[in-house]
Protein backbone atom coordinates (compact mmCIF):
# COMPACT_ATOMS: atom_id res chain seq x y z
CA UNK A 1 0.00 0.00 0.00
CA UNK A 2 2.81 2.41 0.88
CA UNK A 3 4.40 1.77 -2.53
CA UNK A 4 1.20 2.90 -4.26
CA UNK A 5 1.13 6.07 -2.14
CA UNK A 6 4.75 6.91 -3.06
CA UNK A 7 4.13 6.25 -6.77
CA UNK A 8 0.97 8.40 -6.69
CA UNK A 9 2.80 11.25 -4.93
CA UNK A 10 5.65 11.08 -7.46
CA UNK A 11 3.30 11.10 -10.46
CA UNK A 12 1.21 13.95 -9.02
CA UNK A 13 4.39 15.95 -8.31
CA UNK A 14 5.69 15.45 -11.86
CA UNK A 15 2.32 16.40 -13.36
CA UNK A 16 2.18 19.62 -11.29
CA UNK A 17 5.80 20.40 -12.24
CA UNK A 18 4.92 19.99 -15.92
CA UNK A 19 1.81 22.17 -15.60
CA UNK A 20 3.70 24.91 -13.71
CA UNK A 21 6.83 24.67 -15.89
CA UNK A 22 9.09 23.59 -13.00
CA UNK A 23 10.53 20.40 -14.53
CA UNK A 24 14.05 21.83 -14.39
CA UNK A 25 13.70 22.35 -10.62
CA UNK A 26 12.40 18.78 -10.24
CA UNK A 27 15.37 17.37 -12.20
CA UNK A 28 17.80 19.42 -10.08
CA UNK A 29 16.09 18.21 -6.87
CA UNK A 30 16.27 14.56 -8.02
CA UNK A 31 20.00 14.72 -8.77
CA UNK A 32 20.82 16.77 -5.66
CA UNK A 33 18.80 14.35 -3.52
CA UNK A 34 20.59 11.34 -5.01
CA UNK A 35 23.99 12.94 -4.37
CA UNK A 36 23.04 13.83 -0.79
CA UNK A 37 21.70 10.30 -0.17
CA UNK A 38 25.02 8.75 -1.18
CA UNK A 39 26.94 11.20 1.03
CA UNK A 40 24.63 10.49 3.95
CA UNK A 41 24.91 6.70 3.51
CA UNK A 42 28.71 6.82 3.49
CA UNK A 43 28.64 8.93 6.67
CA UNK A 44 26.25 6.48 8.33
CA UNK A 45 28.26 3.44 7.29
CA UNK A 46 31.37 4.64 9.13
CA UNK A 47 29.51 5.17 12.43
CA UNK A 48 27.52 1.94 12.11
CA UNK A 49 30.65 -0.06 11.33
CA UNK A 50 32.30 1.43 14.43
CA UNK A 51 29.39 0.48 16.71
CA UNK A 52 28.97 -2.96 15.13
CA UNK A 53 32.66 -3.47 15.82
CA UNK A 54 32.12 -2.38 19.42
CA UNK A 55 29.24 -4.87 19.69
CA UNK A 56 31.52 -7.59 18.33
CA UNK A 57 34.18 -6.71 20.91
CA UNK A 58 31.51 -6.74 23.63
CA UNK A 59 30.38 -10.17 22.41
CA UNK A 60 33.91 -11.61 22.25
CA UNK A 61 34.84 -10.19 25.68
CA UNK A 62 31.75 -11.66 27.33
CA UNK A 63 30.22 -8.25 28.13
CA UNK A 64 27.20 -9.01 25.94
CA UNK A 65 26.67 -12.29 27.80
CA UNK A 66 26.86 -10.45 31.14
CA UNK A 67 24.34 -7.85 29.93
CA UNK A 68 21.93 -10.60 28.85
CA UNK A 69 22.24 -12.19 32.31
CA UNK A 70 21.47 -8.81 33.93
CA UNK A 71 18.37 -8.25 31.78
CA UNK A 72 17.14 -11.86 31.81
CA UNK A 73 14.97 -11.53 34.98
CA UNK A 74 13.25 -8.44 33.54
CA UNK A 75 12.67 -10.12 30.19
CA UNK A 76 11.33 -13.21 31.96
CA UNK A 77 8.72 -10.98 33.66
CA UNK A 78 7.73 -9.49 30.30
CA UNK A 79 7.57 -12.88 28.57
CA UNK A 80 6.32 -15.41 31.15
CA UNK A 81 5.19 -17.90 28.44
CA UNK A 82 8.71 -18.22 26.98
CA UNK A 83 10.83 -20.93 28.66
CA UNK A 84 14.04 -19.54 30.18
CA UNK A 85 16.46 -21.48 27.96
CA UNK A 86 14.42 -21.28 24.76
CA UNK A 87 16.24 -19.76 21.72
CA UNK A 88 13.55 -17.06 21.53
CA UNK A 89 14.75 -15.67 24.87
CA UNK A 90 18.30 -15.28 23.55
CA UNK A 91 17.12 -13.55 20.38
CA UNK A 92 14.82 -11.23 22.36
CA UNK A 93 17.66 -10.25 24.71
CA UNK A 94 20.14 -9.72 21.85
CA UNK A 95 17.58 -7.63 19.96
CA UNK A 96 16.91 -5.44 23.00
CA UNK A 97 20.62 -4.88 23.68
CA UNK A 98 21.30 -4.03 20.01
CA UNK A 99 18.46 -1.51 20.11
CA UNK A 100 19.85 0.00 23.31
CA UNK A 101 23.04 0.81 21.44
CA UNK A 102 21.12 2.27 18.52
CA UNK A 103 22.05 -0.59 16.19
CA UNK A 104 18.69 -1.04 14.49
CA UNK A 105 20.35 -2.72 11.49
CA UNK A 106 21.89 -5.34 13.77
CA UNK A 107 18.70 -5.66 15.82
CA UNK A 108 16.40 -6.32 12.86
CA UNK A 109 17.62 -9.84 11.97
CA UNK A 110 17.63 -10.73 15.67
CA UNK A 111 14.05 -9.47 15.96
CA UNK A 112 12.97 -11.53 12.96
CA UNK A 113 14.58 -14.65 14.45
CA UNK A 114 12.89 -13.93 17.80
CA UNK A 115 9.50 -13.70 16.05
CA UNK A 116 10.15 -16.96 14.21
CA UNK A 117 10.95 -18.71 17.49
CA UNK A 118 7.91 -17.15 19.20
CA UNK A 119 5.76 -18.37 16.30
CA UNK A 120 7.11 -21.90 16.85
CA UNK A 121 6.15 -21.62 20.54
CA UNK A 122 2.70 -20.50 19.38
CA UNK A 123 2.31 -23.75 17.43
CA UNK A 124 2.93 -22.06 14.07
CA UNK A 125 -0.43 -20.25 14.21
CA UNK A 126 -0.93 -17.12 12.11
CA UNK A 127 -2.57 -15.33 15.02
CA UNK A 128 -0.02 -13.50 17.20
CA UNK A 129 0.53 -14.82 20.72
CA UNK A 130 0.74 -12.63 23.81
CA UNK A 131 4.56 -12.84 23.69
CA UNK A 132 4.64 -11.84 20.01
CA UNK A 133 2.49 -8.77 20.68
CA UNK A 134 4.60 -7.80 23.71
CA UNK A 135 7.84 -8.24 21.75
CA UNK A 136 6.55 -6.12 18.86
CA UNK A 137 5.49 -3.34 21.26
CA UNK A 138 8.82 -3.35 23.10
CA UNK A 139 10.87 -3.61 19.90
CA UNK A 140 9.00 -0.69 18.33
CA UNK A 141 9.39 1.53 21.43
CA UNK A 142 12.82 0.20 22.35
CA UNK A 143 14.98 1.99 24.90
CA UNK A 144 17.99 3.57 23.21
CA UNK A 145 21.02 4.64 25.23
CA UNK A 146 23.25 5.61 22.31
CA UNK A 147 21.27 6.79 19.23
CA UNK A 148 24.02 5.83 16.79
CA UNK A 149 22.16 6.63 13.56
CA UNK A 150 20.94 10.04 14.75
CA UNK A 151 24.43 10.96 15.95
CA UNK A 152 25.84 9.90 12.57
CA UNK A 153 23.31 12.06 10.72
CA UNK A 154 24.08 15.03 12.99
CA UNK A 155 27.83 14.56 12.40
CA UNK A 156 27.24 14.34 8.65
CA UNK A 157 25.34 17.65 8.69
CA UNK A 158 28.11 19.33 10.75
CA UNK A 159 26.19 19.72 14.01
CA UNK A 160 28.16 21.70 16.60
CA UNK A 161 27.17 19.15 19.27
CA UNK A 162 26.05 15.89 17.64
CA UNK A 163 25.78 13.96 20.91
CA UNK A 164 23.48 16.41 22.71
CA UNK A 165 20.61 14.21 21.51
CA UNK A 166 21.62 11.38 23.89
CA UNK A 167 19.81 12.51 27.07
CA UNK A 168 16.53 13.48 25.30
CA UNK A 169 16.66 10.16 23.42
CA UNK A 170 17.07 8.17 26.63
CA UNK A 171 14.16 10.02 28.28
CA UNK A 172 11.89 9.69 25.22
CA UNK A 173 12.64 6.01 24.62
CA UNK A 174 12.30 5.05 28.30
CA UNK A 175 8.89 6.77 28.42
CA UNK A 176 7.81 5.17 25.13
CA UNK A 177 8.92 1.70 26.30
CA UNK A 178 7.08 2.08 29.63
CA UNK A 179 3.97 3.27 27.77
CA UNK A 180 4.18 0.35 25.33
CA UNK A 181 4.45 -2.17 28.18
CA UNK A 182 1.56 -0.58 30.13
CA UNK A 183 -0.69 -0.47 27.04
CA UNK A 184 0.23 -4.06 26.18
CA UNK A 185 -0.57 -5.23 29.72
CA UNK A 186 -3.83 -3.26 29.77
CA UNK A 187 -5.10 -4.88 26.56
CA UNK A 188 -3.92 -8.32 27.69
CA UNK A 189 -5.81 -7.86 30.97
CA UNK A 190 -8.93 -6.75 29.06
CA UNK A 191 -8.75 -9.76 26.71
CA UNK A 192 -8.22 -12.21 29.56
CA UNK A 193 -11.25 -10.85 31.46
CA UNK A 194 -13.46 -11.22 28.36
CA UNK A 195 -12.18 -14.74 27.59
PDB file of C-alpha atoms in Angstrom:
ATOM      1  CA  UNK A   1       0.000   0.000   0.000  1.00  0.00           C
ATOM      2  CA  UNK A   2       2.815   2.412   0.884  1.00  0.00           C
ATOM      3  CA  UNK A   3       4.399   1.767  -2.527  1.00  0.00           C
ATOM      4  CA  UNK A   4       1.198   2.899  -4.255  1.00  0.00           C
ATOM      5  CA  UNK A   5       1.129   6.067  -2.144  1.00  0.00           C
ATOM      6  CA  UNK A   6       4.750   6.909  -3.064  1.00  0.00           C
ATOM      7  CA  UNK A   7       4.127   6.252  -6.765  1.00  0.00           C
ATOM      8  CA  UNK A   8       0.969   8.397  -6.687  1.00  0.00           C
ATOM      9  CA  UNK A   9       2.804  11.248  -4.927  1.00  0.00           C
ATOM     10  CA  UNK A  10       5.651  11.082  -7.459  1.00  0.00           C
ATOM     11  CA  UNK A  11       3.304  11.095 -10.459  1.00  0.00           C
ATOM     12  CA  UNK A  12       1.213  13.954  -9.018  1.00  0.00           C
ATOM     13  CA  UNK A  13       4.389  15.949  -8.314  1.00  0.00           C
ATOM     14  CA  UNK A  14       5.686  15.449 -11.859  1.00  0.00           C
ATOM     15  CA  UNK A  15       2.315  16.404 -13.364  1.00  0.00           C
ATOM     16  CA  UNK A  16       2.184  19.617 -11.286  1.00  0.00           C
ATOM     17  CA  UNK A  17       5.799  20.396 -12.239  1.00  0.00           C
ATOM     18  CA  UNK A  18       4.921  19.988 -15.923  1.00  0.00           C
ATOM     19  CA  UNK A  19       1.814  22.170 -15.598  1.00  0.00           C
ATOM     20  CA  UNK A  20       3.703  24.906 -13.710  1.00  0.00           C
ATOM     21  CA  UNK A  21       6.832  24.672 -15.895  1.00  0.00           C
ATOM     22  CA  UNK A  22       9.088  23.594 -12.997  1.00  0.00           C
ATOM     23  CA  UNK A  23      10.534  20.401 -14.525  1.00  0.00           C
ATOM     24  CA  UNK A  24      14.050  21.833 -14.388  1.00  0.00           C
ATOM     25  CA  UNK A  25      13.704  22.348 -10.615  1.00  0.00           C
ATOM     26  CA  UNK A  26      12.395  18.781 -10.244  1.00  0.00           C
ATOM     27  CA  UNK A  27      15.367  17.373 -12.201  1.00  0.00           C
ATOM     28  CA  UNK A  28      17.799  19.418 -10.084  1.00  0.00           C
ATOM     29  CA  UNK A  29      16.091  18.208  -6.873  1.00  0.00           C
ATOM     30  CA  UNK A  30      16.271  14.561  -8.021  1.00  0.00           C
ATOM     31  CA  UNK A  31      19.996  14.723  -8.774  1.00  0.00           C
ATOM     32  CA  UNK A  32      20.825  16.769  -5.661  1.00  0.00           C
ATOM     33  CA  UNK A  33      18.800  14.350  -3.521  1.00  0.00           C
ATOM     34  CA  UNK A  34      20.592  11.336  -5.009  1.00  0.00           C
ATOM     35  CA  UNK A  35      23.991  12.945  -4.369  1.00  0.00           C
ATOM     36  CA  UNK A  36      23.044  13.826  -0.791  1.00  0.00           C
ATOM     37  CA  UNK A  37      21.701  10.303  -0.170  1.00  0.00           C
ATOM     38  CA  UNK A  38      25.025   8.748  -1.182  1.00  0.00           C
ATOM     39  CA  UNK A  39      26.944  11.199   1.033  1.00  0.00           C
ATOM     40  CA  UNK A  40      24.627  10.493   3.953  1.00  0.00           C
ATOM     41  CA  UNK A  41      24.908   6.702   3.506  1.00  0.00           C
ATOM     42  CA  UNK A  42      28.706   6.825   3.494  1.00  0.00           C
ATOM     43  CA  UNK A  43      28.642   8.928   6.675  1.00  0.00           C
ATOM     44  CA  UNK A  44      26.247   6.478   8.327  1.00  0.00           C
ATOM     45  CA  UNK A  45      28.265   3.440   7.291  1.00  0.00           C
ATOM     46  CA  UNK A  46      31.367   4.645   9.134  1.00  0.00           C
ATOM     47  CA  UNK A  47      29.511   5.170  12.426  1.00  0.00           C
ATOM     48  CA  UNK A  48      27.518   1.936  12.115  1.00  0.00           C
ATOM     49  CA  UNK A  49      30.649  -0.063  11.333  1.00  0.00           C
ATOM     50  CA  UNK A  50      32.298   1.428  14.427  1.00  0.00           C
ATOM     51  CA  UNK A  51      29.389   0.480  16.715  1.00  0.00           C
ATOM     52  CA  UNK A  52      28.969  -2.955  15.132  1.00  0.00           C
ATOM     53  CA  UNK A  53      32.665  -3.473  15.818  1.00  0.00           C
ATOM     54  CA  UNK A  54      32.122  -2.378  19.423  1.00  0.00           C
ATOM     55  CA  UNK A  55      29.244  -4.871  19.688  1.00  0.00           C
ATOM     56  CA  UNK A  56      31.520  -7.589  18.325  1.00  0.00           C
ATOM     57  CA  UNK A  57      34.182  -6.708  20.906  1.00  0.00           C
ATOM     58  CA  UNK A  58      31.506  -6.738  23.633  1.00  0.00           C
ATOM     59  CA  UNK A  59      30.378 -10.167  22.407  1.00  0.00           C
ATOM     60  CA  UNK A  60      33.911 -11.610  22.252  1.00  0.00           C
ATOM     61  CA  UNK A  61      34.841 -10.194  25.677  1.00  0.00           C
ATOM     62  CA  UNK A  62      31.750 -11.661  27.331  1.00  0.00           C
ATOM     63  CA  UNK A  63      30.221  -8.254  28.127  1.00  0.00           C
ATOM     64  CA  UNK A  64      27.197  -9.014  25.937  1.00  0.00           C
ATOM     65  CA  UNK A  65      26.672 -12.290  27.801  1.00  0.00           C
ATOM     66  CA  UNK A  66      26.857 -10.452  31.139  1.00  0.00           C
ATOM     67  CA  UNK A  67      24.345  -7.854  29.925  1.00  0.00           C
ATOM     68  CA  UNK A  68      21.932 -10.596  28.853  1.00  0.00           C
ATOM     69  CA  UNK A  69      22.240 -12.188  32.308  1.00  0.00           C
ATOM     70  CA  UNK A  70      21.470  -8.808  33.928  1.00  0.00           C
ATOM     71  CA  UNK A  71      18.369  -8.248  31.785  1.00  0.00           C
ATOM     72  CA  UNK A  72      17.137 -11.857  31.809  1.00  0.00           C
ATOM     73  CA  UNK A  73      14.971 -11.534  34.978  1.00  0.00           C
ATOM     74  CA  UNK A  74      13.248  -8.440  33.543  1.00  0.00           C
ATOM     75  CA  UNK A  75      12.674 -10.117  30.185  1.00  0.00           C
ATOM     76  CA  UNK A  76      11.326 -13.209  31.961  1.00  0.00           C
ATOM     77  CA  UNK A  77       8.724 -10.984  33.660  1.00  0.00           C
ATOM     78  CA  UNK A  78       7.728  -9.493  30.303  1.00  0.00           C
ATOM     79  CA  UNK A  79       7.568 -12.884  28.566  1.00  0.00           C
ATOM     80  CA  UNK A  80       6.320 -15.413  31.151  1.00  0.00           C
ATOM     81  CA  UNK A  81       5.191 -17.901  28.441  1.00  0.00           C
ATOM     82  CA  UNK A  82       8.711 -18.216  26.980  1.00  0.00           C
ATOM     83  CA  UNK A  83      10.833 -20.931  28.656  1.00  0.00           C
ATOM     84  CA  UNK A  84      14.040 -19.538  30.180  1.00  0.00           C
ATOM     85  CA  UNK A  85      16.455 -21.480  27.960  1.00  0.00           C
ATOM     86  CA  UNK A  86      14.418 -21.279  24.755  1.00  0.00           C
ATOM     87  CA  UNK A  87      16.238 -19.761  21.724  1.00  0.00           C
ATOM     88  CA  UNK A  88      13.546 -17.058  21.530  1.00  0.00           C
ATOM     89  CA  UNK A  89      14.749 -15.669  24.871  1.00  0.00           C
ATOM     90  CA  UNK A  90      18.301 -15.284  23.546  1.00  0.00           C
ATOM     91  CA  UNK A  91      17.117 -13.547  20.379  1.00  0.00           C
ATOM     92  CA  UNK A  92      14.821 -11.228  22.362  1.00  0.00           C
ATOM     93  CA  UNK A  93      17.664 -10.247  24.712  1.00  0.00           C
ATOM     94  CA  UNK A  94      20.139  -9.723  21.848  1.00  0.00           C
ATOM     95  CA  UNK A  95      17.579  -7.629  19.960  1.00  0.00           C
ATOM     96  CA  UNK A  96      16.910  -5.438  22.997  1.00  0.00           C
ATOM     97  CA  UNK A  97      20.622  -4.880  23.681  1.00  0.00           C
ATOM     98  CA  UNK A  98      21.304  -4.033  20.012  1.00  0.00           C
ATOM     99  CA  UNK A  99      18.460  -1.510  20.110  1.00  0.00           C
ATOM    100  CA  UNK A 100      19.853   0.003  23.314  1.00  0.00           C
ATOM    101  CA  UNK A 101      23.040   0.812  21.444  1.00  0.00           C
ATOM    102  CA  UNK A 102      21.116   2.265  18.516  1.00  0.00           C
ATOM    103  CA  UNK A 103      22.046  -0.587  16.186  1.00  0.00           C
ATOM    104  CA  UNK A 104      18.687  -1.038  14.492  1.00  0.00           C
ATOM    105  CA  UNK A 105      20.351  -2.721  11.494  1.00  0.00           C
ATOM    106  CA  UNK A 106      21.895  -5.344  13.773  1.00  0.00           C
ATOM    107  CA  UNK A 107      18.701  -5.658  15.822  1.00  0.00           C
ATOM    108  CA  UNK A 108      16.398  -6.318  12.862  1.00  0.00           C
ATOM    109  CA  UNK A 109      17.620  -9.840  11.967  1.00  0.00           C
ATOM    110  CA  UNK A 110      17.626 -10.734  15.666  1.00  0.00           C
ATOM    111  CA  UNK A 111      14.050  -9.474  15.961  1.00  0.00           C
ATOM    112  CA  UNK A 112      12.969 -11.532  12.960  1.00  0.00           C
ATOM    113  CA  UNK A 113      14.575 -14.653  14.448  1.00  0.00           C
ATOM    114  CA  UNK A 114      12.890 -13.930  17.803  1.00  0.00           C
ATOM    115  CA  UNK A 115       9.503 -13.695  16.054  1.00  0.00           C
ATOM    116  CA  UNK A 116      10.149 -16.962  14.207  1.00  0.00           C
ATOM    117  CA  UNK A 117      10.954 -18.705  17.491  1.00  0.00           C
ATOM    118  CA  UNK A 118       7.914 -17.154  19.198  1.00  0.00           C
ATOM    119  CA  UNK A 119       5.762 -18.371  16.302  1.00  0.00           C
ATOM    120  CA  UNK A 120       7.108 -21.904  16.851  1.00  0.00           C
ATOM    121  CA  UNK A 121       6.153 -21.616  20.537  1.00  0.00           C
ATOM    122  CA  UNK A 122       2.705 -20.504  19.378  1.00  0.00           C
ATOM    123  CA  UNK A 123       2.307 -23.748  17.426  1.00  0.00           C
ATOM    124  CA  UNK A 124       2.926 -22.057  14.065  1.00  0.00           C
ATOM    125  CA  UNK A 125      -0.427 -20.249  14.214  1.00  0.00           C
ATOM    126  CA  UNK A 126      -0.928 -17.124  12.109  1.00  0.00           C
ATOM    127  CA  UNK A 127      -2.572 -15.327  15.024  1.00  0.00           C
ATOM    128  CA  UNK A 128      -0.017 -13.498  17.204  1.00  0.00           C
ATOM    129  CA  UNK A 129       0.535 -14.817  20.721  1.00  0.00           C
ATOM    130  CA  UNK A 130       0.744 -12.627  23.806  1.00  0.00           C
ATOM    131  CA  UNK A 131       4.559 -12.837  23.685  1.00  0.00           C
ATOM    132  CA  UNK A 132       4.642 -11.839  20.015  1.00  0.00           C
ATOM    133  CA  UNK A 133       2.493  -8.767  20.676  1.00  0.00           C
ATOM    134  CA  UNK A 134       4.603  -7.803  23.706  1.00  0.00           C
ATOM    135  CA  UNK A 135       7.837  -8.238  21.750  1.00  0.00           C
ATOM    136  CA  UNK A 136       6.554  -6.119  18.864  1.00  0.00           C
ATOM    137  CA  UNK A 137       5.488  -3.340  21.262  1.00  0.00           C
ATOM    138  CA  UNK A 138       8.824  -3.354  23.103  1.00  0.00           C
ATOM    139  CA  UNK A 139      10.865  -3.607  19.905  1.00  0.00           C
ATOM    140  CA  UNK A 140       9.000  -0.688  18.334  1.00  0.00           C
ATOM    141  CA  UNK A 141       9.385   1.529  21.425  1.00  0.00           C
ATOM    142  CA  UNK A 142      12.821   0.205  22.351  1.00  0.00           C
ATOM    143  CA  UNK A 143      14.977   1.992  24.896  1.00  0.00           C
ATOM    144  CA  UNK A 144      17.986   3.574  23.211  1.00  0.00           C
ATOM    145  CA  UNK A 145      21.016   4.642  25.227  1.00  0.00           C
ATOM    146  CA  UNK A 146      23.251   5.607  22.307  1.00  0.00           C
ATOM    147  CA  UNK A 147      21.272   6.790  19.232  1.00  0.00           C
ATOM    148  CA  UNK A 148      24.022   5.834  16.795  1.00  0.00           C
ATOM    149  CA  UNK A 149      22.159   6.629  13.565  1.00  0.00           C
ATOM    150  CA  UNK A 150      20.937  10.039  14.752  1.00  0.00           C
ATOM    151  CA  UNK A 151      24.432  10.956  15.952  1.00  0.00           C
ATOM    152  CA  UNK A 152      25.843   9.897  12.569  1.00  0.00           C
ATOM    153  CA  UNK A 153      23.309  12.059  10.722  1.00  0.00           C
ATOM    154  CA  UNK A 154      24.078  15.034  12.990  1.00  0.00           C
ATOM    155  CA  UNK A 155      27.833  14.560  12.398  1.00  0.00           C
ATOM    156  CA  UNK A 156      27.243  14.343   8.651  1.00  0.00           C
ATOM    157  CA  UNK A 157      25.344  17.648   8.688  1.00  0.00           C
ATOM    158  CA  UNK A 158      28.105  19.327  10.754  1.00  0.00           C
ATOM    159  CA  UNK A 159      26.192  19.715  14.014  1.00  0.00           C
ATOM    160  CA  UNK A 160      28.157  21.703  16.603  1.00  0.00           C
ATOM    161  CA  UNK A 161      27.165  19.151  19.266  1.00  0.00           C
ATOM    162  CA  UNK A 162      26.050  15.894  17.635  1.00  0.00           C
ATOM    163  CA  UNK A 163      25.781  13.963  20.915  1.00  0.00           C
ATOM    164  CA  UNK A 164      23.478  16.413  22.712  1.00  0.00           C
ATOM    165  CA  UNK A 165      20.610  14.207  21.512  1.00  0.00           C
ATOM    166  CA  UNK A 166      21.623  11.379  23.894  1.00  0.00           C
ATOM    167  CA  UNK A 167      19.808  12.507  27.070  1.00  0.00           C
ATOM    168  CA  UNK A 168      16.534  13.478  25.301  1.00  0.00           C
ATOM    169  CA  UNK A 169      16.659  10.159  23.419  1.00  0.00           C
ATOM    170  CA  UNK A 170      17.071   8.170  26.634  1.00  0.00           C
ATOM    171  CA  UNK A 171      14.163  10.022  28.276  1.00  0.00           C
ATOM    172  CA  UNK A 172      11.890   9.694  25.219  1.00  0.00           C
ATOM    173  CA  UNK A 173      12.642   6.012  24.625  1.00  0.00           C
ATOM    174  CA  UNK A 174      12.298   5.048  28.301  1.00  0.00           C
ATOM    175  CA  UNK A 175       8.893   6.772  28.423  1.00  0.00           C
ATOM    176  CA  UNK A 176       7.807   5.169  25.131  1.00  0.00           C
ATOM    177  CA  UNK A 177       8.921   1.699  26.301  1.00  0.00           C
ATOM    178  CA  UNK A 178       7.083   2.075  29.629  1.00  0.00           C
ATOM    179  CA  UNK A 179       3.971   3.272  27.768  1.00  0.00           C
ATOM    180  CA  UNK A 180       4.178   0.346  25.326  1.00  0.00           C
ATOM    181  CA  UNK A 181       4.446  -2.169  28.185  1.00  0.00           C
ATOM    182  CA  UNK A 182       1.562  -0.582  30.129  1.00  0.00           C
ATOM    183  CA  UNK A 183      -0.686  -0.468  27.044  1.00  0.00           C
ATOM    184  CA  UNK A 184       0.232  -4.062  26.180  1.00  0.00           C
ATOM    185  CA  UNK A 185      -0.566  -5.225  29.718  1.00  0.00           C
ATOM    186  CA  UNK A 186      -3.834  -3.262  29.775  1.00  0.00           C
ATOM    187  CA  UNK A 187      -5.102  -4.882  26.560  1.00  0.00           C
ATOM    188  CA  UNK A 188      -3.919  -8.325  27.691  1.00  0.00           C
ATOM    189  CA  UNK A 189      -5.805  -7.855  30.967  1.00  0.00           C
ATOM    190  CA  UNK A 190      -8.934  -6.752  29.058  1.00  0.00           C
ATOM    191  CA  UNK A 191      -8.747  -9.763  26.710  1.00  0.00           C
ATOM    192  CA  UNK A 192      -8.215 -12.213  29.560  1.00  0.00           C
ATOM    193  CA  UNK A 193     -11.251 -10.845  31.457  1.00  0.00           C
ATOM    194  CA  UNK A 194     -13.457 -11.223  28.361  1.00  0.00           C
ATOM    195  CA  UNK A 195     -12.183 -14.741  27.592  1.00  0.00           C
TER     196      UNK A 195
END
